[in-house]
Amino acid sequence: MKQRLVVIGNGMAGARTVEEILARGGDFEITMFGDEPYGNYNRIMLSNVLAGVEDESGIFLNDLSWYADNGITLHTGTRIERIDRAARVVHAADGSTTPYDKLIIATGSRAFVPPIPGIHRPGRGYHQGVFAFRTLDDTRAMIRYAKEHERAVVIGGGLLGLEAARGLQNHLSHVTLVHAAGHLMNTQLNEVAGATLKATIEQRLGIEVVVDGMTTEILGKHAVTGVKLGDGRVIPCDVVVVAAGIRANSEMAAESGLAVDRGIVVDDQMRVEDDIYAVGECAQHRGEVYGLVAPLWDQAKVLADHLTGVNPYAEYQGSRIATKLKVAGVDVAAMGLKEPEHEDDESLTFTEPRKGVYKHVIIRDGRLVGATLVGDVRKYAFLMQAFDRGLALPEERAELMFDLGGPAGEVPVADMADDDQVCNCNGVSKGAICSTVQSGCRTVSGVMDKTRAGKGCGTCKPLVQRIVEWAAGGEVEEDPAASYYVPGVPMPKSELMNAIRLHELRSVSAVFAKLGGQEDAKSKMGLASLLKMMWGGDYVDERDARFINDRVHANIQRDGTFSVVPQMKGGVTTPAQLKRIAEVAEKHDVPMVKLTGGQRIDLLGVPKERLPEIWADLDMPSGWAYGKSFRTVKTCVGSDYCRFGVGDSTALGIALEERYQGVEGPGKMKLAVTGCPRNCAEAYVKDLGVVAIDGGKWEIYVGGAAGAHVRKGDLLTTVGSAAEVITLTGRFLEYYRQNANWLERTYAFVPRVGIDRVREVVVDDKDGIAADLDAAMDATVSTYRDPWKDRDEPATPGQFRTSLPLTVLPQVPVRA
Amino acid sequence: MTALGSIHDIPLGEGRTYAVDGRMVAVFRLRDGSLRATQAVCPHKGGPLADGQIDLRQVLCPMHLNAWDLTTGCSLSGQQDLTTYPVRLDDDQILLGE
Ligand SMILES: Cc1cc2nc3c(=O)[nH]c(=O)nc-3n(C[C@H](O)[C@H](O)[C@H](O)COP(=O)(O)OP(=O)(O)OC[C@H]3O[C@@H](n4cnc5c(N)ncnc54)[C@H](O)[C@@H]3O)c2cc1C
Ligand code: HEM
Ligand code: SF4
Ligand code: SF4
Ligand code: FES
């Protein structure tokens, strides 16, 4: 017979634990009791329901059919009054008894209502107009009442009180927050942070805040008419919301003879005693009673591991918690300490009162032990990760507080409103994504499946990813598909390369046949690039695996024409070359001639069918301005002409381009060589940048970028000769080619691997593979052939046939 | 029905554009040897679909990589659907239309 599992409490912890048990294939006959008349809903979202940004129906996590489908007997609206441990049964308020083999108590907590005279009415519970804020019923009643009244007082200036105050503003005109302590959110924030928050709440939201305000009485005969404070002040109001804290629902357990302190006392397996367990806010673990959901997810996992036997020794070690205020327009996040405790604790503070910004981090022994962010929480996910996992912190401590050289122009997720549309194809808002994450879905692809966000054009995917990361507070779970090199073959790059080698797969179709099962258009280009790198001359080139740019060696433009960029090594040209380009442009009526950012000349608007002819007339090598490949080496004039120059940057640039021209890889490779640290060639922000310094030396920087993402490269090493620069450049590029993910530029690759590791391999040869890398690069370089030479015979029938002969295209204006 | 020419004009796994009665039609030769025909101009922003990459199911426009089902013309990425045309092979001749 199946073991009978009884769960008391059908809230977030109870239902989550059952989900985790089911996910592990746990085989129990499950019965759940819930005091509330509903299936399991997302309590966190009550703040949003009150604020009117979320619909009631949107907060349910498991509807009744979920219980039925999983064979769970659910008794809603049924309170358990006593556990008979000897008889192993639970007694419900309706008189029924239910036997158990294993029992989970997940009764959560309730609002703490301080003993303020007038808060209750004889014989009727709360005074009319007084509300707690814990359940859906509380929220509904509050909304109904508030809509018909004018002025509210919220007692309690913690997270819940602030969210209640903000939510109430949606329903009535005047809200005052009365807080007994000296500053808001005093559990999480220090005094300055609390004061900054107070100013923002008052100025931006128009909520009046009273601190040091002891409520001594609730006034009003039949209904509430005001609250009286300790200093005698009276604040007139007709609604009072009590948000003065929570208390664990542990009385039932205590009366049943279980060990209860501030909560039901559990061990590291969440066990109260044999066969009886407690999870969630009702549980006290190692002296801690939590009031947030994150710890309860961890507890649910441990308990499920233990109960199902998946890992009987799973241990809950406690959680490091971080809090975040869910009030639109007021950003507050806090974790760990709020003030330094030891003499040698390092602490950094940034304040900008005019903008309501306060940031404070506390570091002990090089690890983050506390952080407070008010008014600007962009670094929350990053700090949360550092805090939670005890990561090493950036040497540049300011990076803990600011994005230095981070992606420019992106709207920080924190600054987006909940109803901001993220996925314009499927109409999904930021709020919808966040609530999906809060309901426990923590992979990017899982959230995309559930909400359809990012399933349209896909352009919003990076944003969806950032929102999921933000909402999960840095706890995004790895999505296996995210590690695949290409979507159509379920393997990370190294595994894929091994398989390709093992089965000697030399063509894209062979890879699909052996490893992917099915041909996948979205994977072809990445595979083509990888195979070409791996097999060089032995690669079986299937032209359909190439992207159009690589089929015709030119970059497709918005109107279906192409751009032609001849090679101009190091950005150095000659009068003869310029004349030739001018003649070709005239002869073929090239609509636009433009200087590129890579120091070359671009002929734009060339129809596909004219490409071979133009190449022939130019008789110059391809500049590879179209491929996921080595592009250009930008140079400054350097020591030959520049009066500051300390190295011959043009000569080195030309040499580099000469050698590595057209080398293909997982992403573009843009280089630069500059003749002195004035950096006229912008070498600090290139995939690989070389800077001449005094004494005939060269610094090599890698992983820089100055596109949509701006990043200064990391110094790889400093060498004494141009020859060494050339060798190390090849070795670094080969290392990148072999190890970077498809379309992962060096600005992502280098930080992912870590510059120290890159240096170990490329410069210090710790792994002993430097010679192999050099040999692989040599092989690529020696088989290089200029693609523009292949112009006499098309490689495939109709290679240069236009794909748009007759249509009116979006016209690109011609400049005189 | 219109004969568009030899199948050998289209490399395996690629597409080519044909003008048929003033309409622009992209014909694709799938790697299993079968043919598909769709409107040639991408409904998104006018990209040349025949320059796109395909597999047995879909075509990706080279411009912004939107995807369409080659058989039904249905968009797989929230764009307008494509018009598709019947197309078949007679010996090595591509025949478009019923
Ligand atoms: C408005 C609001 C906003 C919040 N916002 C956040 C937030 O932003 N972030 C965050 O981390 N946390 C937030 N929380 C806290 C979070 O909701 C709780 O941590 C979480 O719900 C605790 O889960 P639980 O299962 O332990 O308790 P609950 O979710 O309260 O579930 C307990 C259930 O057990 C039932 N029950 C109790 N006793 C019995 C009995 N004897 N018999 C039968 N059933 C019983 C109760 O009716 C209840 O349904 C918020 C809470 C509220 C109220
Ligand atoms: C949901 C749980 C609660 C219910 C249903 C409840 C119900 C009541 C009722 C019916 C009364 C009126 C008794 C009377 O005057 O004849 C009362 C009064 C009172 N309760 Fe509660 N109560 C609850 C929780 C609490 C808590 C948690 C506290 C404090 C820790 C508290 C403190 C008081 C005080 C101080 C009074 C006297 C108030 C006065 O004279 O106006 N109550 N309560
Ligand atoms: S980087 Fe230095 S050497 Fe090069 S042009 Fe600028 S100032 Fe001159
Ligand atoms: S910056 Fe934008 S518009 Fe300009 S060339 Fe680059 S992609 Fe095109
Ligand atoms: S033009 Fe085809 S996807 Fe944009």
GROMACS .gro file of C-alpha atoms in nm, chain A residues 267-495:
model
  229
  267ASP     CA    1   1.626   1.983   1.219
  268ASP     CA    2   1.826   1.998   0.896
  269GLN     CA    3   1.587   1.755   0.727
  270MET     CA    4   1.294   1.980   0.823
  271ARG     CA    5   1.191   1.711   1.071
  272VAL     CA    6   1.000   1.795   1.389
  273GLU     CA    7   1.004   1.438   1.508
  274ASP     CA    8   0.983   1.104   1.335
  275ASP     CA    9   0.742   1.121   1.042
  276ILE     CA   10   0.639   1.478   1.117
  277TYR     CA   11   0.793   1.767   0.923
  278ALA     CA   12   0.741   2.139   0.896
  279VAL     CA   13   0.825   2.379   0.612
  280GLY     CA   14   0.771   2.742   0.534
  281GLU     CA   15   0.706   3.035   0.760
  282CYS     CA   16   0.574   2.817   1.043
  283ALA     CA   17   0.910   2.640   1.077
  284GLN     CA   18   1.204   2.747   1.291
  285HIS     CA   19   1.537   2.617   1.165
  286ARG     CA   20   1.862   2.679   1.353
  287GLY     CA   21   1.688   2.960   1.538
  288GLU     CA   22   1.564   3.133   1.223
  289VAL     CA   23   1.201   3.183   1.124
  290TYR     CA   24   1.184   3.317   0.770
  291GLY     CA   25   0.927   3.553   0.628
  292LEU     CA   26   1.009   3.530   0.259
  293VAL     CA   27   0.959   3.270  -0.009
  294ALA     CA   28   1.316   3.208  -0.122
  295PRO     CA   29   1.412   3.000   0.186
  296LEU     CA   30   1.096   2.801   0.155
  297TRP     CA   31   1.184   2.689  -0.198
  298ASP     CA   32   1.510   2.552  -0.059
  299GLN     CA   33   1.332   2.386   0.230
  300ALA     CA   34   1.078   2.224  -0.003
  301LYS     CA   35   1.358   2.075  -0.213
  302VAL     CA   36   1.538   1.930   0.085
  303LEU     CA   37   1.222   1.783   0.230
  304ALA     CA   38   1.122   1.634  -0.106
  305ASP     CA   39   1.470   1.485  -0.152
  306HIS     CA   40   1.447   1.336   0.192
  307LEU     CA   41   1.091   1.204   0.180
  308THR     CA   42   1.115   1.049  -0.165
  309GLY     CA   43   1.449   0.893  -0.084
  310VAL     CA   44   1.612   1.069  -0.381
  311ASN     CA   45   1.861   1.193  -0.126
  312PRO     CA   46   1.771   1.085   0.227
  313TYR     CA   47   2.062   1.284   0.364
  314ALA     CA   48   1.972   1.616   0.202
  315GLU     CA   49   2.033   1.894   0.448
  316TYR     CA   50   1.889   2.239   0.467
  317GLN     CA   51   2.167   2.473   0.571
  318GLY     CA   52   1.964   2.787   0.614
  319SER     CA   53   1.926   3.061   0.356
  320ARG     CA   54   2.094   3.391   0.302
  321ILE     CA   55   1.805   3.614   0.236
  322ALA     CA   56   1.770   3.931   0.042
  323THR     CA   57   1.466   4.151   0.033
  324LYS     CA   58   1.326   4.363  -0.236
  325LEU     CA   59   1.042   4.608  -0.217
  326LYS     CA   60   0.768   4.561  -0.477
  327VAL     CA   61   0.652   4.919  -0.509
  328ALA     CA   62   0.655   5.061  -0.859
  329GLY     CA   63   0.886   5.358  -0.881
  330VAL     CA   64   1.051   5.298  -0.544
  331ASP     CA   65   1.341   5.060  -0.566
  332VAL     CA   66   1.479   4.912  -0.250
  333ALA     CA   67   1.684   4.599  -0.210
  334ALA     CA   68   1.880   4.483   0.090
  335MET     CA   69   2.078   4.178   0.193
  336GLY     CA   70   2.288   4.081   0.490
  337LEU     CA   71   2.426   4.341   0.726
  338LYS     CA   72   2.295   4.692   0.724
  339GLU     CA   73   2.594   4.841   0.907
  340PRO     CA   74   2.957   4.731   0.942
  341GLU     CA   75   3.012   4.533   1.261
  342HIS     CA   76   3.387   4.487   1.288
  343GLU     CA   77   3.661   4.745   1.283
  344ASP     CA   78   3.814   4.607   0.968
  345ASP     CA   79   3.489   4.564   0.776
  346GLU     CA   80   3.527   4.756   0.453
  347SER     CA   81   3.231   4.971   0.368
  348LEU     CA   82   3.145   5.188   0.069
  349THR     CA   83   2.865   5.436   0.049
  350PHE     CA   84   2.729   5.639  -0.236
  351THR     CA   85   2.454   5.892  -0.184
  352GLU     CA   86   2.275   6.117  -0.426
  353PRO     CA   87   1.990   6.258  -0.218
  354ARG     CA   88   1.845   6.469  -0.496
  355LYS     CA   89   1.766   6.152  -0.688
  356GLY     CA   90   1.680   5.949  -0.382
  357VAL     CA   91   1.976   5.720  -0.438
  358TYR     CA   92   2.163   5.551  -0.156
  359LYS     CA   93   2.400   5.259  -0.201
  360HIS     CA   94   2.594   5.088   0.068
  361VAL     CA   95   2.801   4.772   0.060
  362ILE     CA   96   2.989   4.600   0.338
  363ILE     CA   97   3.283   4.371   0.270
  364ARG     CA   98   3.453   4.139   0.514
  365ASP     CA   99   3.765   3.943   0.422
  366GLY     CA  100   3.704   4.018   0.056
  367ARG     CA  101   3.347   3.883   0.057
  368LEU     CA  102   3.022   4.072   0.042
  369VAL     CA  103   2.841   4.053   0.377
  370GLY     CA  104   2.585   4.325   0.331
  371ALA     CA  105   2.440   4.554   0.069
  372THR     CA  106   2.168   4.813   0.055
  373LEU     CA  107   2.037   4.972  -0.261
  374VAL     CA  108   1.781   5.248  -0.255
  375GLY     CA  109   1.664   5.427  -0.567
  376ASP     CA  110   1.886   5.232  -0.804
  377VAL     CA  111   1.885   4.855  -0.783
  378ARG     CA  112   2.056   4.776  -1.111
  379LYS     CA  113   2.335   4.594  -0.933
  380TYR     CA  114   2.095   4.381  -0.730
  381ALA     CA  115   2.128   4.057  -0.927
  382PHE     CA  116   2.504   4.088  -0.931
  383LEU     CA  117   2.532   4.165  -0.561
  384MET     CA  118   2.284   3.895  -0.472
  385GLN     CA  119   2.499   3.642  -0.650
  386ALA     CA  120   2.815   3.763  -0.484
  387PHE     CA  121   2.643   3.762  -0.146
  388ASP     CA  122   2.473   3.427  -0.182
  389ARG     CA  123   2.766   3.236  -0.321
  390GLY     CA  124   3.042   3.427  -0.149
  391LEU     CA  125   3.208   3.510  -0.481
  392ALA     CA  126   3.534   3.700  -0.509
  393LEU     CA  127   3.466   4.068  -0.558
  394PRO     CA  128   3.598   4.291  -0.836
  395GLU     CA  129   3.923   4.465  -0.750
  396GLU     CA  130   3.762   4.786  -0.870
  397ARG     CA  131   3.520   4.812  -0.578
  398ALA     CA  132   3.314   5.077  -0.752
  399GLU     CA  133   3.193   4.802  -0.985
  400LEU     CA  134   2.990   4.673  -0.693
  401MET     CA  135   2.780   4.983  -0.718
  402PHE     CA  136   2.791   5.090  -1.078
  403ASP     CA  137   2.797   4.937  -1.423
  404LEU     CA  138   3.126   5.062  -1.555
  405GLY     CA  139   3.134   5.015  -1.926
  406GLY     CA  140   2.830   4.792  -1.914
  407PRO     CA  141   2.581   4.766  -2.196
  408ALA     CA  142   2.487   5.119  -2.288
  409GLY     CA  143   2.142   5.229  -2.382
  410GLU     CA  144   1.964   4.935  -2.225
  411VAL     CA  145   1.681   5.029  -1.997
  412PRO     CA  146   1.761   4.878  -1.659
  413VAL     CA  147   1.501   4.616  -1.578
  414ALA     CA  148   1.444   4.772  -1.241
  415ASP     CA  149   1.338   5.096  -1.408
  416MET     CA  150   1.070   4.931  -1.615
  417ALA     CA  151   0.711   4.951  -1.500
  418ASP     CA  152   0.529   4.626  -1.437
  419ASP     CA  153   0.289   4.684  -1.721
  420ASP     CA  154   0.563   4.770  -1.970
  421GLN     CA  155   0.521   4.539  -2.264
  422VAL     CA  156   0.827   4.324  -2.314
  423CYS     CA  157   0.722   4.086  -2.586
  424ASN     CA  158   0.544   4.291  -2.845
  425CYS     CA  159   0.452   3.984  -3.047
  426ASN     CA  160   0.262   3.806  -2.775
  427GLY     CA  161   0.178   4.101  -2.553
  428VAL     CA  162   0.360   3.988  -2.240
  429SER     CA  163   0.439   4.243  -1.970
  430LYS     CA  164   0.730   4.263  -1.734
  431GLY     CA  165   0.489   4.192  -1.448
  432ALA     CA  166   0.371   3.869  -1.609
  433ILE     CA  167   0.729   3.748  -1.647
  434CYS     CA  168   0.815   3.838  -1.290
  435SER     CA  169   0.514   3.659  -1.147
  436THR     CA  170   0.598   3.348  -1.346
  437VAL     CA  171   0.946   3.357  -1.198
  438GLN     CA  172   0.807   3.415  -0.851
  439SER     CA  173   0.577   3.121  -0.890
  440GLY     CA  174   0.890   2.912  -0.913
  441CYS     CA  175   0.977   2.890  -1.282
  442ARG     CA  176   1.344   2.979  -1.294
  443THR     CA  177   1.475   2.894  -1.635
  444VAL     CA  178   1.464   3.141  -1.919
  445SER     CA  179   1.320   2.886  -2.158
  446GLY     CA  180   1.064   2.772  -1.901
  447VAL     CA  181   0.940   3.126  -1.857
  448MET     CA  182   0.929   3.171  -2.233
  449ASP     CA  183   0.722   2.857  -2.271
  450LYS     CA  184   0.480   2.956  -1.999
  451THR     CA  185   0.426   3.317  -2.103
  452ARG     CA  186   0.505   3.297  -2.477
  453ALA     CA  187   0.736   3.593  -2.419
  454GLY     CA  188   1.019   3.589  -2.668
  455LYS     CA  189   0.838   3.326  -2.873
  456GLY     CA  190   0.743   3.572  -3.140
  457CYS     CA  191   1.009   3.754  -3.332
  458GLY     CA  192   1.255   3.669  -3.058
  459THR     CA  193   1.406   4.015  -3.053
  460CYS     CA  194   1.296   4.060  -2.693
  461LYS     CA  195   1.471   3.742  -2.580
  462PRO     CA  196   1.772   3.917  -2.430
  463LEU     CA  197   1.535   4.143  -2.240
  464VAL     CA  198   1.325   3.847  -2.124
  465GLN     CA  199   1.645   3.687  -2.006
  466ARG     CA  200   1.748   3.999  -1.816
  467ILE     CA  201   1.406   4.023  -1.653
  468VAL     CA  202   1.410   3.659  -1.551
  469GLU     CA  203   1.756   3.705  -1.403
  470TRP     CA  204   1.647   4.016  -1.224
  471ALA     CA  205   1.327   3.865  -1.092
  472ALA     CA  206   1.504   3.552  -0.979
  473GLY     CA  207   1.755   3.767  -0.795
  474GLY     CA  208   2.050   3.598  -0.958
  475GLU     CA  209   1.912   3.251  -0.903
  476VAL     CA  210   1.837   3.161  -1.260
  477GLU     CA  211   1.863   2.791  -1.308
  478GLU     CA  212   2.074   2.663  -1.592
  479ASP     CA  213   1.873   2.579  -1.895
  480PRO     CA  214   2.043   2.284  -2.061
  481ALA     CA  215   1.962   2.414  -2.408
  482ALA     CA  216   2.138   2.739  -2.323
  483SER     CA  217   2.465   2.549  -2.317
  484TYR     CA  218   2.418   2.391  -2.658
  485TYR     CA  219   2.650   2.522  -2.923
  486VAL     CA  220   2.361   2.537  -3.169
  487PRO     CA  221   1.995   2.476  -3.088
  488GLY     CA  222   1.953   2.177  -3.317
  489VAL     CA  223   2.222   1.951  -3.170
  490PRO     CA  224   2.186   1.892  -2.796
  491MET     CA  225   2.551   1.923  -2.697
  492PRO     CA  226   2.783   2.187  -2.558
  493LYS     CA  227   3.069   2.283  -2.785
  494SER     CA  228   3.342   2.063  -2.641
  495GLU     CA  229   3.121   1.756  -2.641
   0.00000   0.00000   0.00000
